[in-house]
């Protein structure tokens, strides 16, 4: 399954992307396809994406327009639950997994004040479908602090009754 928002999302300022779901792939180097889990897309030069990139050894976050990104330090096991939050503010992208920081990249650009569309489980070009099972996805119009991310990650874990140890 995949979902597409109406066009009109603002990703030009500080923001937090949220994705909660059950991982149904290991997203390792043996995966020979791309899989887009969550994408906020303006155009081919301006987007933020949480995805598996071809044969990279893990899922990654990437900001086009600023050319910054990084791979998560580990791949999930099948049926792991992940609570992923990613903040983007002032050209800095920070990703959190289950309440803990997993990567930061700086020197990104500012997104234009043009309407974006959100894609869940697929790319903007109706391809690169993902097989993981999202429970919840959101776009928050501010960049949460590390303490807020930790609290919100725990809240989501408890709300969805997810197993696992969170920071």
PDB file of C-alpha atoms in Angstrom:
ATOM      1  CA  UNK A   1       0.000   0.000   0.000  1.00  0.00           C
ATOM      2  CA  UNK A   2       1.069   3.565  -0.577  1.00  0.00           C
ATOM      3  CA  UNK A   3      -0.374   6.986   0.194  1.00  0.00           C
ATOM      4  CA  UNK A   4      -0.010  10.450  -1.280  1.00  0.00           C
ATOM      5  CA  UNK A   5      -0.968  13.719   0.402  1.00  0.00           C
ATOM      6  CA  UNK A   6      -2.633  16.609  -1.325  1.00  0.00           C
ATOM      7  CA  UNK A   7      -0.077  19.088  -2.644  1.00  0.00           C
ATOM      8  CA  UNK A   8       0.331  22.012  -0.333  1.00  0.00           C
ATOM      9  CA  UNK A   9       2.653  20.896   2.462  1.00  0.00           C
ATOM     10  CA  UNK A  10       5.190  23.509   3.534  1.00  0.00           C
ATOM     11  CA  UNK A  11       8.699  22.121   4.041  1.00  0.00           C
ATOM     12  CA  UNK A  12      10.514  25.449   3.636  1.00  0.00           C
ATOM     13  CA  UNK A  13      11.079  26.042   7.344  1.00  0.00           C
ATOM     14  CA  UNK A  14      12.094  23.936  10.298  1.00  0.00           C
ATOM     15  CA  UNK A  15      10.299  20.586  10.373  1.00  0.00           C
ATOM     16  CA  UNK A  16      10.160  17.099  11.819  1.00  0.00           C
ATOM     17  CA  UNK A  17       9.257  14.031   9.760  1.00  0.00           C
ATOM     18  CA  UNK A  18       7.794  11.122  11.740  1.00  0.00           C
ATOM     19  CA  UNK A  19       7.450   7.503  10.616  1.00  0.00           C
ATOM     20  CA  UNK A  20       6.386   4.599  12.828  1.00  0.00           C
ATOM     21  CA  UNK A  21       6.128   1.113  11.424  1.00  0.00           C
ATOM     22  CA  UNK A  22       6.995  -2.535  11.198  1.00  0.00           C
ATOM     23  CA  UNK A  23      10.049  -3.185   9.050  1.00  0.00           C
ATOM     24  CA  UNK A  24       9.431  -5.901   6.454  1.00  0.00           C
ATOM     25  CA  UNK A  25      12.844  -5.834   4.788  1.00  0.00           C
ATOM     26  CA  UNK A  26      16.410  -5.801   6.085  1.00  0.00           C
ATOM     27  CA  UNK A  27      17.453  -3.073   3.607  1.00  0.00           C
ATOM     28  CA  UNK A  28      20.978  -4.456   3.320  1.00  0.00           C
ATOM     29  CA  UNK A  29      23.502  -4.554   0.489  1.00  0.00           C
ATOM     30  CA  UNK A  30      21.800  -7.594  -1.047  1.00  0.00           C
ATOM     31  CA  UNK A  31      18.686  -5.547  -1.766  1.00  0.00           C
ATOM     32  CA  UNK A  32      18.923  -4.703  -5.447  1.00  0.00           C
ATOM     33  CA  UNK A  33      16.138  -2.145  -5.651  1.00  0.00           C
ATOM     34  CA  UNK A  34      15.257   1.225  -4.228  1.00  0.00           C
ATOM     35  CA  UNK A  35      12.473   1.489  -1.675  1.00  0.00           C
ATOM     36  CA  UNK A  36      11.036   4.841  -0.603  1.00  0.00           C
ATOM     37  CA  UNK A  37       9.588   4.730   2.896  1.00  0.00           C
ATOM     38  CA  UNK A  38       8.674   8.427   3.311  1.00  0.00           C
ATOM     39  CA  UNK A  39       9.291  11.379   0.986  1.00  0.00           C
ATOM     40  CA  UNK A  40       8.467  15.091   1.171  1.00  0.00           C
ATOM     41  CA  UNK A  41       8.796  16.212  -2.469  1.00  0.00           C
ATOM     42  CA  UNK A  42       8.719  19.614  -4.182  1.00  0.00           C
ATOM     43  CA  UNK A  43      10.668  18.776  -7.338  1.00  0.00           C
ATOM     44  CA  UNK A  44      13.680  16.743  -8.485  1.00  0.00           C
ATOM     45  CA  UNK A  45      16.026  19.254  -6.826  1.00  0.00           C
ATOM     46  CA  UNK A  46      14.135  19.838  -3.583  1.00  0.00           C
ATOM     47  CA  UNK A  47      13.018  16.958  -1.367  1.00  0.00           C
ATOM     48  CA  UNK A  48      13.676  15.043   1.844  1.00  0.00           C
ATOM     49  CA  UNK A  49      13.570  11.245   1.682  1.00  0.00           C
ATOM     50  CA  UNK A  50      13.833   8.234   4.018  1.00  0.00           C
ATOM     51  CA  UNK A  51      14.712   5.267   1.764  1.00  0.00           C
ATOM     52  CA  UNK A  52      16.762   2.243   0.803  1.00  0.00           C
ATOM     53  CA  UNK A  53      19.171   3.302  -1.933  1.00  0.00           C
ATOM     54  CA  UNK A  54      19.783   0.459  -4.339  1.00  0.00           C
ATOM     55  CA  UNK A  55      22.617  -1.603  -2.907  1.00  0.00           C
ATOM     56  CA  UNK A  56      23.648   0.556   0.053  1.00  0.00           C
ATOM     57  CA  UNK A  57      23.881  -1.448   3.283  1.00  0.00           C
ATOM     58  CA  UNK A  58      21.082   0.344   5.164  1.00  0.00           C
ATOM     59  CA  UNK A  59      18.221   2.772   4.918  1.00  0.00           C
ATOM     60  CA  UNK A  60      19.218   6.408   4.627  1.00  0.00           C
ATOM     61  CA  UNK A  61      17.992   9.968   4.950  1.00  0.00           C
ATOM     62  CA  UNK A  62      18.811  12.473   2.240  1.00  0.00           C
ATOM     63  CA  UNK A  63      18.008  16.128   1.543  1.00  0.00           C
ATOM     64  CA  UNK A  64      18.193  17.176  -2.113  1.00  0.00           C
ATOM     65  CA  UNK A  65      18.944  20.815  -2.722  1.00  0.00           C
ATOM     66  CA  UNK A  66      21.482  20.682   0.081  1.00  0.00           C
ATOM     67  CA  UNK A  67      23.065  17.432  -0.977  1.00  0.00           C
ATOM     68  CA  UNK A  68      23.337  16.143   2.583  1.00  0.00           C
ATOM     69  CA  UNK A  69      22.465  12.794   4.016  1.00  0.00           C
ATOM     70  CA  UNK A  70      23.657   9.654   5.721  1.00  0.00           C
ATOM     71  CA  UNK A  71      22.879   5.969   6.130  1.00  0.00           C
ATOM     72  CA  UNK A  72      21.481   4.575   9.354  1.00  0.00           C
ATOM     73  CA  UNK A  73      24.197   2.708  11.283  1.00  0.00           C
ATOM     74  CA  UNK A  74      22.341  -0.603  11.178  1.00  0.00           C
ATOM     75  CA  UNK A  75      19.641  -2.364   9.226  1.00  0.00           C
ATOM     76  CA  UNK A  76      16.455  -3.620  10.828  1.00  0.00           C
ATOM     77  CA  UNK A  77      15.548  -7.248  11.240  1.00  0.00           C
ATOM     78  CA  UNK A  78      12.297  -8.415   9.653  1.00  0.00           C
ATOM     79  CA  UNK A  79       9.381  -7.438  11.924  1.00  0.00           C
ATOM     80  CA  UNK A  80      11.368  -4.887  13.974  1.00  0.00           C
ATOM     81  CA  UNK A  81       9.329  -1.838  14.908  1.00  0.00           C
ATOM     82  CA  UNK A  82      11.027   1.469  14.180  1.00  0.00           C
ATOM     83  CA  UNK A  83      10.056   4.913  15.401  1.00  0.00           C
ATOM     84  CA  UNK A  84      11.959   7.302  13.131  1.00  0.00           C
ATOM     85  CA  UNK A  85      11.993  11.064  13.593  1.00  0.00           C
ATOM     86  CA  UNK A  86      14.054  13.368  11.404  1.00  0.00           C
ATOM     87  CA  UNK A  87      14.462  17.075  12.044  1.00  0.00           C
ATOM     88  CA  UNK A  88      15.606  19.580   9.441  1.00  0.00           C
ATOM     89  CA  UNK A  89      16.350  23.156  10.491  1.00  0.00           C
ATOM     90  CA  UNK A  90      18.931  25.722   9.506  1.00  0.00           C
ATOM     91  CA  UNK A  91      20.417  23.327   6.954  1.00  0.00           C
ATOM     92  CA  UNK A  92      21.028  20.554   9.496  1.00  0.00           C
ATOM     93  CA  UNK A  93      19.417  17.130   9.185  1.00  0.00           C
ATOM     94  CA  UNK A  94      19.272  14.943  12.311  1.00  0.00           C
ATOM     95  CA  UNK A  95      17.745  11.476  12.478  1.00  0.00           C
ATOM     96  CA  UNK A  96      16.556   9.591  15.525  1.00  0.00           C
ATOM     97  CA  UNK A  97      15.695   5.914  15.795  1.00  0.00           C
ATOM     98  CA  UNK A  98      13.612   4.848  18.790  1.00  0.00           C
ATOM     99  CA  UNK A  99      14.568   8.055  20.605  1.00  0.00           C
ATOM    100  CA  UNK A 100      18.339   7.963  19.981  1.00  0.00           C
ATOM    101  CA  UNK A 101      20.336  10.072  17.511  1.00  0.00           C
ATOM    102  CA  UNK A 102      21.643   7.942  14.638  1.00  0.00           C
ATOM    103  CA  UNK A 103      23.073  10.625  12.372  1.00  0.00           C
ATOM    104  CA  UNK A 104      23.512  14.321  11.684  1.00  0.00           C
ATOM    105  CA  UNK A 105      24.508  16.122   8.503  1.00  0.00           C
ATOM    106  CA  UNK A 106      24.946  19.862   8.070  1.00  0.00           C
ATOM    107  CA  UNK A 107      25.354  22.523   5.392  1.00  0.00           C
ATOM    108  CA  UNK A 108      22.083  21.771   3.645  1.00  0.00           C
ATOM    109  CA  UNK A 109      20.101  24.349   1.761  1.00  0.00           C
ATOM    110  CA  UNK A 110      16.781  25.962   2.516  1.00  0.00           C
ATOM    111  CA  UNK A 111      13.787  24.434   0.772  1.00  0.00           C
ATOM    112  CA  UNK A 112      11.831  26.861  -1.403  1.00  0.00           C
ATOM    113  CA  UNK A 113       8.445  28.062  -0.171  1.00  0.00           C
ATOM    114  CA  UNK A 114       6.718  25.933  -2.790  1.00  0.00           C
ATOM    115  CA  UNK A 115       4.014  23.397  -2.041  1.00  0.00           C
ATOM    116  CA  UNK A 116       5.341  19.889  -1.354  1.00  0.00           C
ATOM    117  CA  UNK A 117       3.601  16.528  -1.599  1.00  0.00           C
ATOM    118  CA  UNK A 118       4.202  13.721   0.894  1.00  0.00           C
ATOM    119  CA  UNK A 119       4.619  10.150  -0.338  1.00  0.00           C
ATOM    120  CA  UNK A 120       4.333   7.182   1.976  1.00  0.00           C
ATOM    121  CA  UNK A 121       5.618   3.814   0.771  1.00  0.00           C
ATOM    122  CA  UNK A 122       6.572   4.912  -2.752  1.00  0.00           C
ATOM    123  CA  UNK A 123       8.486   7.470  -4.770  1.00  0.00           C
ATOM    124  CA  UNK A 124       7.025  10.550  -6.401  1.00  0.00           C
ATOM    125  CA  UNK A 125       7.394   8.837  -9.789  1.00  0.00           C
ATOM    126  CA  UNK A 126       5.008   5.974  -8.887  1.00  0.00           C
ATOM    127  CA  UNK A 127       7.900   3.559  -8.424  1.00  0.00           C
ATOM    128  CA  UNK A 128      10.265   2.257  -5.745  1.00  0.00           C
ATOM    129  CA  UNK A 129       7.455   0.854  -3.611  1.00  0.00           C
ATOM    130  CA  UNK A 130       8.339  -0.151  -0.060  1.00  0.00           C
ATOM    131  CA  UNK A 131       7.021  -3.287   1.653  1.00  0.00           C
ATOM    132  CA  UNK A 132       7.316  -2.158   5.275  1.00  0.00           C
ATOM    133  CA  UNK A 133       4.084  -1.559   7.187  1.00  0.00           C
ATOM    134  CA  UNK A 134       3.616   2.017   8.412  1.00  0.00           C
ATOM    135  CA  UNK A 135       1.457   2.555  11.474  1.00  0.00           C
ATOM    136  CA  UNK A 136       1.770   6.332  11.610  1.00  0.00           C
ATOM    137  CA  UNK A 137       3.401   9.125   9.626  1.00  0.00           C
ATOM    138  CA  UNK A 138       3.393  12.854  10.234  1.00  0.00           C
ATOM    139  CA  UNK A 139       4.989  16.142   9.301  1.00  0.00           C
ATOM    140  CA  UNK A 140       5.430  18.573  12.195  1.00  0.00           C
ATOM    141  CA  UNK A 141       5.942  22.236  11.327  1.00  0.00           C
ATOM    142  CA  UNK A 142       8.913  22.735  13.656  1.00  0.00           C
ATOM    143  CA  UNK A 143      12.143  20.944  14.501  1.00  0.00           C
ATOM    144  CA  UNK A 144      11.714  19.119  17.801  1.00  0.00           C
ATOM    145  CA  UNK A 145      14.563  19.258  20.292  1.00  0.00           C
ATOM    146  CA  UNK A 146      16.411  16.075  21.272  1.00  0.00           C
ATOM    147  CA  UNK A 147      14.470  15.972  24.565  1.00  0.00           C
ATOM    148  CA  UNK A 148      11.154  16.387  22.721  1.00  0.00           C
ATOM    149  CA  UNK A 149      12.108  13.633  20.263  1.00  0.00           C
ATOM    150  CA  UNK A 150      12.889  11.263  23.133  1.00  0.00           C
ATOM    151  CA  UNK A 151       9.575  12.038  24.860  1.00  0.00           C
ATOM    152  CA  UNK A 152       7.562  11.787  21.631  1.00  0.00           C
ATOM    153  CA  UNK A 153       9.281   8.524  20.628  1.00  0.00           C
ATOM    154  CA  UNK A 154       8.353   6.995  23.983  1.00  0.00           C
ATOM    155  CA  UNK A 155       4.807   8.303  23.631  1.00  0.00           C
ATOM    156  CA  UNK A 156       4.471   6.688  20.183  1.00  0.00           C
ATOM    157  CA  UNK A 157       5.960   3.432  21.488  1.00  0.00           C
ATOM    158  CA  UNK A 158       3.414   3.367  24.304  1.00  0.00           C
ATOM    159  CA  UNK A 159       0.494   4.522  22.126  1.00  0.00           C
ATOM    160  CA  UNK A 160       1.090   1.701  19.635  1.00  0.00           C
ATOM    161  CA  UNK A 161       2.164  -0.793  22.336  1.00  0.00           C
ATOM    162  CA  UNK A 162       5.459  -1.455  20.561  1.00  0.00           C
ATOM    163  CA  UNK A 163       8.112  -3.799  21.934  1.00  0.00           C
ATOM    164  CA  UNK A 164      11.709  -2.744  22.408  1.00  0.00           C
ATOM    165  CA  UNK A 165      13.924  -0.579  24.509  1.00  0.00           C
ATOM    166  CA  UNK A 166      13.846   3.123  23.748  1.00  0.00           C
ATOM    167  CA  UNK A 167      16.270   5.828  24.839  1.00  0.00           C
TER     168      UNK A 167
END
